[in-house]
PDB file of C-alpha atoms and ligand atoms in Angstrom:
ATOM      1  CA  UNK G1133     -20.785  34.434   9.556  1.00  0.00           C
ATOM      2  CA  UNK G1134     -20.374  34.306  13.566  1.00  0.00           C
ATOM      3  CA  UNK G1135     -18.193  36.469  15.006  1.00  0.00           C
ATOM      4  CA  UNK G1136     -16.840  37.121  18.225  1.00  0.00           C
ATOM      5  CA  UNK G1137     -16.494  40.566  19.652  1.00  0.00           C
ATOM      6  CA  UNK G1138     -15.088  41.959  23.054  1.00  0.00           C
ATOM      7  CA  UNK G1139     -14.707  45.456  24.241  1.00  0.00           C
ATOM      8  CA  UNK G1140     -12.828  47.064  27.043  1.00  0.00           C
ATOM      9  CA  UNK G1141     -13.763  50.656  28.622  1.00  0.00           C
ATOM     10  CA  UNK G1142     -11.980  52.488  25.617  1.00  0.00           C
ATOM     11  CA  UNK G1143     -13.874  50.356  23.182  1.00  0.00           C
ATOM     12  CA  UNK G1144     -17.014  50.011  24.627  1.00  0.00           C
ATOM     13  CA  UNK G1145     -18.667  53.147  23.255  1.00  0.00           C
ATOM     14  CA  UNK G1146     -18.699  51.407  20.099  1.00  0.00           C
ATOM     15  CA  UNK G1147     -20.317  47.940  21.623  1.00  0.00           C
ATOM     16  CA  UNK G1148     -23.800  48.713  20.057  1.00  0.00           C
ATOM     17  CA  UNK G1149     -22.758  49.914  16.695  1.00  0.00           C
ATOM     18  CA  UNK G1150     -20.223  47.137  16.215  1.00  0.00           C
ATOM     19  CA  UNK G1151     -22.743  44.121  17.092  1.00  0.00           C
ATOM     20  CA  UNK G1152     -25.285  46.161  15.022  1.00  0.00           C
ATOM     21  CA  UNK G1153     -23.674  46.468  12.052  1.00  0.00           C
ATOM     22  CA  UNK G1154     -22.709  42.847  11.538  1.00  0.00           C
ATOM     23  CA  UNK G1155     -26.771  41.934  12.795  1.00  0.00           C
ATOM     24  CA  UNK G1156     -28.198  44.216   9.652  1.00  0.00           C
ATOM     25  CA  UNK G1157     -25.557  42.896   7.033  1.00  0.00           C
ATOM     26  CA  UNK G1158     -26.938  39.501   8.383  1.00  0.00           C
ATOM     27  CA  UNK G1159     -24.062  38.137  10.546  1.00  0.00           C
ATOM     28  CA  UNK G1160     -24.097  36.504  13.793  1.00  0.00           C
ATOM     29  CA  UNK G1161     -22.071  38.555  16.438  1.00  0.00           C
ATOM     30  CA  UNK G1162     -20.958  36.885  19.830  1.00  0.00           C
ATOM     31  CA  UNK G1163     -20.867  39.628  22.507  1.00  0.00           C
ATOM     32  CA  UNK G1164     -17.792  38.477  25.081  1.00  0.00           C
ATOM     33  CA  UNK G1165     -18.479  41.543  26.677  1.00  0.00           C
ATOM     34  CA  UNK G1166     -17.973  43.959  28.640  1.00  0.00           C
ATOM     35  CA  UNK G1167     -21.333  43.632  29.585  1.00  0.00           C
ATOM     36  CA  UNK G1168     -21.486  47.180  31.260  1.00  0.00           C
ATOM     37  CA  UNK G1169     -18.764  50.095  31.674  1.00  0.00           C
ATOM     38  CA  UNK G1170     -16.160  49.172  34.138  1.00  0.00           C
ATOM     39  CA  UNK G1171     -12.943  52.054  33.559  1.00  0.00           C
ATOM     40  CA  UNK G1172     -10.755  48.886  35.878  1.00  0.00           C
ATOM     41  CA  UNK G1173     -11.286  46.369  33.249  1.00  0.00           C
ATOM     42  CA  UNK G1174      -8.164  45.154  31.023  1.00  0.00           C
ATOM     43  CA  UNK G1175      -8.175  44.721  27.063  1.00  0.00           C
ATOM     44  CA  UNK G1176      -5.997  41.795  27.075  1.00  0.00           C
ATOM     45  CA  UNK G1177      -9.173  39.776  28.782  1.00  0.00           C
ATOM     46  CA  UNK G1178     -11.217  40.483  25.942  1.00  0.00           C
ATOM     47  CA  UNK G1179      -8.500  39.437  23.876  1.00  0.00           C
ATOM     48  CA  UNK G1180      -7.955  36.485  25.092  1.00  0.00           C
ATOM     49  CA  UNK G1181     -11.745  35.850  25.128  1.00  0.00           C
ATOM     50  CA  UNK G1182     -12.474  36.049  21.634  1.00  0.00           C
ATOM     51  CA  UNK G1183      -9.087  34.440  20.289  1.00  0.00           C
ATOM     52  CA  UNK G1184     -10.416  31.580  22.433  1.00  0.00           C
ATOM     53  CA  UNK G1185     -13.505  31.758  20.535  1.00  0.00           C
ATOM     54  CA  UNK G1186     -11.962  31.446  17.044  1.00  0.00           C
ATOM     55  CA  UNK G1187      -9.916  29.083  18.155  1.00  0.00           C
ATOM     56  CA  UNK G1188     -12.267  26.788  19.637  1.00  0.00           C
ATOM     57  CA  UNK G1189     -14.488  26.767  16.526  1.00  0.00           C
ATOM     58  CA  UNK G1190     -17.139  28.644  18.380  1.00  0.00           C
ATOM     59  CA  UNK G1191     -16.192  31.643  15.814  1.00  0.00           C
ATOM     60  CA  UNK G1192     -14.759  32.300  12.301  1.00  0.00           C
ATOM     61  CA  UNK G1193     -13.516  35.987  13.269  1.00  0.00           C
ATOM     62  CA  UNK G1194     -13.816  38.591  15.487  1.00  0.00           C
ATOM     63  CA  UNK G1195     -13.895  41.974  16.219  1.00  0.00           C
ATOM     64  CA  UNK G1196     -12.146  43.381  19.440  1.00  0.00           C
ATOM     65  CA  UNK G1197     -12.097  47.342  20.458  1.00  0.00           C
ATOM     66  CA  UNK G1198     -10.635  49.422  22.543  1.00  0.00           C
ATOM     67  CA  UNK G1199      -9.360  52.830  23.217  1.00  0.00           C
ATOM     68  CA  UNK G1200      -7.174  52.549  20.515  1.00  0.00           C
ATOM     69  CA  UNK G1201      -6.880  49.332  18.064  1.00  0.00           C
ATOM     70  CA  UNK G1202      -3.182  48.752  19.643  1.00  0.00           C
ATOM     71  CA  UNK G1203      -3.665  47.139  22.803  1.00  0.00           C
ATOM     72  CA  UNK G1204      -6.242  44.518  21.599  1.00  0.00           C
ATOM     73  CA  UNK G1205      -4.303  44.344  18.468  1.00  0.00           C
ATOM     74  CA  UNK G1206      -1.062  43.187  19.725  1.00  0.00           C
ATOM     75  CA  UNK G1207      -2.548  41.029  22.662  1.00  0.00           C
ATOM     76  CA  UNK G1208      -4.617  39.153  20.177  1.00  0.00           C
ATOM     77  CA  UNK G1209      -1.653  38.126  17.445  1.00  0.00           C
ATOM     78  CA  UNK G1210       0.320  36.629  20.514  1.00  0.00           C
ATOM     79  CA  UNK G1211      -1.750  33.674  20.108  1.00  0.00           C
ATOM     80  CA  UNK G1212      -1.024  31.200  17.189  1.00  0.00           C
ATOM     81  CA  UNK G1213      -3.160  30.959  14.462  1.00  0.00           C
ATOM     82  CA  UNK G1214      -4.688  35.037  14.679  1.00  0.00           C
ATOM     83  CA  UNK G1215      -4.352  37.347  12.718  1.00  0.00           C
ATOM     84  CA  UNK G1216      -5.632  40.832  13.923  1.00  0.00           C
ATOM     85  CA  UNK G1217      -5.175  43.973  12.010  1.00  0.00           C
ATOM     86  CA  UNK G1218      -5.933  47.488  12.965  1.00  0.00           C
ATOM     87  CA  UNK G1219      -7.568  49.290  10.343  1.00  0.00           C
ATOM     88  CA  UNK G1220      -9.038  53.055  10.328  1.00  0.00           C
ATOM     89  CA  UNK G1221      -9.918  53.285   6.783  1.00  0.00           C
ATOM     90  CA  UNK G1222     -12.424  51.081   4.459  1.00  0.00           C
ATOM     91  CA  UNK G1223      -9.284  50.155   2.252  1.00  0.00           C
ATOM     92  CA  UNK G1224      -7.339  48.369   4.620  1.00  0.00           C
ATOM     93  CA  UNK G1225     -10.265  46.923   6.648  1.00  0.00           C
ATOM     94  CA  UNK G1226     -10.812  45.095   3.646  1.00  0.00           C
ATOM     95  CA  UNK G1227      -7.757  44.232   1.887  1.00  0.00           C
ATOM     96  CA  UNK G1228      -6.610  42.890   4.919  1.00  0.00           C
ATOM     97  CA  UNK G1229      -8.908  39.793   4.686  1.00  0.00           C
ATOM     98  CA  UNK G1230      -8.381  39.732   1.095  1.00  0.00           C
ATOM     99  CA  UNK G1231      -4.395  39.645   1.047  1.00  0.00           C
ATOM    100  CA  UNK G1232      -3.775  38.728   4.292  1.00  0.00           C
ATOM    101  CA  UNK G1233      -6.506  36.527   5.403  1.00  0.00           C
ATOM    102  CA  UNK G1234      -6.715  38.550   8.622  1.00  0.00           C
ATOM    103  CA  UNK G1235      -9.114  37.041  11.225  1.00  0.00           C
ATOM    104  CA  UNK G1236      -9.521  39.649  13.784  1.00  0.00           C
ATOM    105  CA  UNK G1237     -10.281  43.237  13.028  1.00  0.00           C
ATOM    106  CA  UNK G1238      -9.239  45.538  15.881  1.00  0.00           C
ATOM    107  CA  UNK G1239     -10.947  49.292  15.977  1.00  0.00           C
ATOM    108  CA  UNK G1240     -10.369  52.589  18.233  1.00  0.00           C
ATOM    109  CA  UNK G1241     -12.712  54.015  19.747  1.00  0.00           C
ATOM    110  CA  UNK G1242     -11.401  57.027  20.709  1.00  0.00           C
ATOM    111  CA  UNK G1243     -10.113  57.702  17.027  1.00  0.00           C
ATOM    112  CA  UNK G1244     -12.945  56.670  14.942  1.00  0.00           C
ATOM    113  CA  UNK G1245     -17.008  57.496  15.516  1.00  0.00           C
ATOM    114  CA  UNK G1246     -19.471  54.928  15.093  1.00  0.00           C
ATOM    115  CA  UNK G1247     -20.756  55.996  11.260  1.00  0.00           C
ATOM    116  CA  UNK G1248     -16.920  55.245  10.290  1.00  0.00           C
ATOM    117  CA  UNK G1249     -16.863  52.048  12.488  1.00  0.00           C
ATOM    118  CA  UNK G1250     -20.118  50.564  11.193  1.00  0.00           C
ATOM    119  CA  UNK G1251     -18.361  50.982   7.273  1.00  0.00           C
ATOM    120  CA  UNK G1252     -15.334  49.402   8.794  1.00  0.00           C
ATOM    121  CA  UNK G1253     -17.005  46.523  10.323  1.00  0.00           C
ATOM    122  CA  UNK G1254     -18.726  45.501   7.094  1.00  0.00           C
ATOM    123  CA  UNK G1255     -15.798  45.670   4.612  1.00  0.00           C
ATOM    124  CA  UNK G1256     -14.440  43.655   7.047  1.00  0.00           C
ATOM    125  CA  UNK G1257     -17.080  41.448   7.493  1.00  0.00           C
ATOM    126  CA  UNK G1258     -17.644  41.165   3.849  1.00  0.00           C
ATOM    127  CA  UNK G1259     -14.197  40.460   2.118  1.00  0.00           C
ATOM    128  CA  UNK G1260     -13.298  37.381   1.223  1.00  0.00           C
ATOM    129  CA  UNK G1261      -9.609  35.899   1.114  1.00  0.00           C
ATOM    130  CA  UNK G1262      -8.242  36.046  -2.451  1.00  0.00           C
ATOM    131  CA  UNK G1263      -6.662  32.341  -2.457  1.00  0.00           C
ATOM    132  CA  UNK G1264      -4.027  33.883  -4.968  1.00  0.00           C
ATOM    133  CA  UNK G1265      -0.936  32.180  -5.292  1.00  0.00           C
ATOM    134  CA  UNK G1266       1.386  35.386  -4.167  1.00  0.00           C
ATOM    135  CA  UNK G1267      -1.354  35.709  -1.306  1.00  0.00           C
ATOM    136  CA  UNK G1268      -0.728  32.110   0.067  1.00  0.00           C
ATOM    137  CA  UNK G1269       2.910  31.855  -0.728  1.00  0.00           C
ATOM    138  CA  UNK G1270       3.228  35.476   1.772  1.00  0.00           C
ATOM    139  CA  UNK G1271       0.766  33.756   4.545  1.00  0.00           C
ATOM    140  CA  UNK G1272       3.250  30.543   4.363  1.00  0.00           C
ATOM    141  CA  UNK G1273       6.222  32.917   5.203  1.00  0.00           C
ATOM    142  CA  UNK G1274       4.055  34.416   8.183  1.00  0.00           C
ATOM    143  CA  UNK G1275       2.889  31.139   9.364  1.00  0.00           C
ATOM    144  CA  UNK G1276       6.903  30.045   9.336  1.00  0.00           C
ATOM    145  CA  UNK G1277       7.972  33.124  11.115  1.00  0.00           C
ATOM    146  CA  UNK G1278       4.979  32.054  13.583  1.00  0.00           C
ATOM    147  CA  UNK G1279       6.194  28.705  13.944  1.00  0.00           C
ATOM    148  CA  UNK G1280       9.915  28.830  14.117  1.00  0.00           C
ATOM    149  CA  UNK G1281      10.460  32.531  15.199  1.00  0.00           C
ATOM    150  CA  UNK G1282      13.543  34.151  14.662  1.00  0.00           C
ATOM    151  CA  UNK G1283      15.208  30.614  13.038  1.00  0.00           C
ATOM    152  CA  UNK G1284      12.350  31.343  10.095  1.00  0.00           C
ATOM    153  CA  UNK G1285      13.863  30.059   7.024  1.00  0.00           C
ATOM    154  CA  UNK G1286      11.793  31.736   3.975  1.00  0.00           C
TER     155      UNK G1286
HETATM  156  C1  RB5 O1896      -7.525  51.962  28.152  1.00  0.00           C
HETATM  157  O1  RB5 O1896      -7.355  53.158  28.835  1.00  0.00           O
HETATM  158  C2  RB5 O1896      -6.672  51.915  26.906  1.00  0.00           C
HETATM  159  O2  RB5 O1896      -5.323  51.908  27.231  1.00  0.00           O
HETATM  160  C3  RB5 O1896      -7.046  50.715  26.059  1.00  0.00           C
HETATM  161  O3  RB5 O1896      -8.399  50.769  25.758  1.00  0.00           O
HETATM  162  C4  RB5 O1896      -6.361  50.607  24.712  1.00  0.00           C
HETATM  163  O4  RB5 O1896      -6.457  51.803  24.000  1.00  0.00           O
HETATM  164  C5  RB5 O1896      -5.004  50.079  24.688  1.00  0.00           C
HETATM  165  O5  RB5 O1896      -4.397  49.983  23.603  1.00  0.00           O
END
């Protein structure tokens, strides 16, 4: 699977873990940068960059970190049709593809080290979306709360 990945100067200590753990479970990883360190850069650029990706069809998914999970986190749901979760643990890195068809994983890197972050990036990488029928009706919900905001009717 491709996947598009972007880092700011929080995240980019995990830049060579991240892109090598999806290359040795056999996936193809899209590196939107940064390219080198740069403490001025912004997350929401590499947000925007690989949401763009997806998006555009150039990607199915993608992985975004920075010093935290937050920032990228919440700059990448702003855009229609994302769904990025933050996820620390194996459990949730998972299930969050597999309940909530989550699109865009979104790591720390000044919470987790890169032995924890390589396990996260392959559950991730690896689940699958369940297709249940409580599963879909709940994404139907989000995608109406996406669509008509605060008028949602579920
Ligand atoms: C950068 O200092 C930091 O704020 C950023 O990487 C991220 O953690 C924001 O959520």
């Amino acid at each position: 699977m491709r996947f598009a990945c972007g880092f700011d100067h929080g995240g980019y200590p995990l830049r060579e873990t991240v892109l090598e753990a999806l290359r040795s479970d056999g996936h193809d990883p899209v590196d939107l940068g940064a390219s080198e360190l740069d403490p001025g850069d912004d997350y929401p650029d590499f947000a925007l960059a690989v949401v763009r990706a997806i998006r555009g069809g150039d990607a199915e998914r993608g992985i975004l970190v920075c010093g935290s999970g937050a920032g990228v986190a919440v700059a990448a749901t702003k855009v229609g049709g994302i769904r990025a979760a933050m996820a620390h643990d194996t459990y949730t890195a998972a299930q969050c593809v597999e309940h909530d068809d989550c699109n865009v994983l979104a790591l720390g890197a000044r919470v987790i080290g890169p032995e924890i972050a390589a396990e996260l990036v392959a559950a991730f990488a690896n689940a699958v979306f369940s297709g249940e029928e409580r599963h879909v009706r709940r994404l139907a919900k989000v995608d109406a709360i996406e669509r008509d905001g605060l008028d949602a009717r579920l």
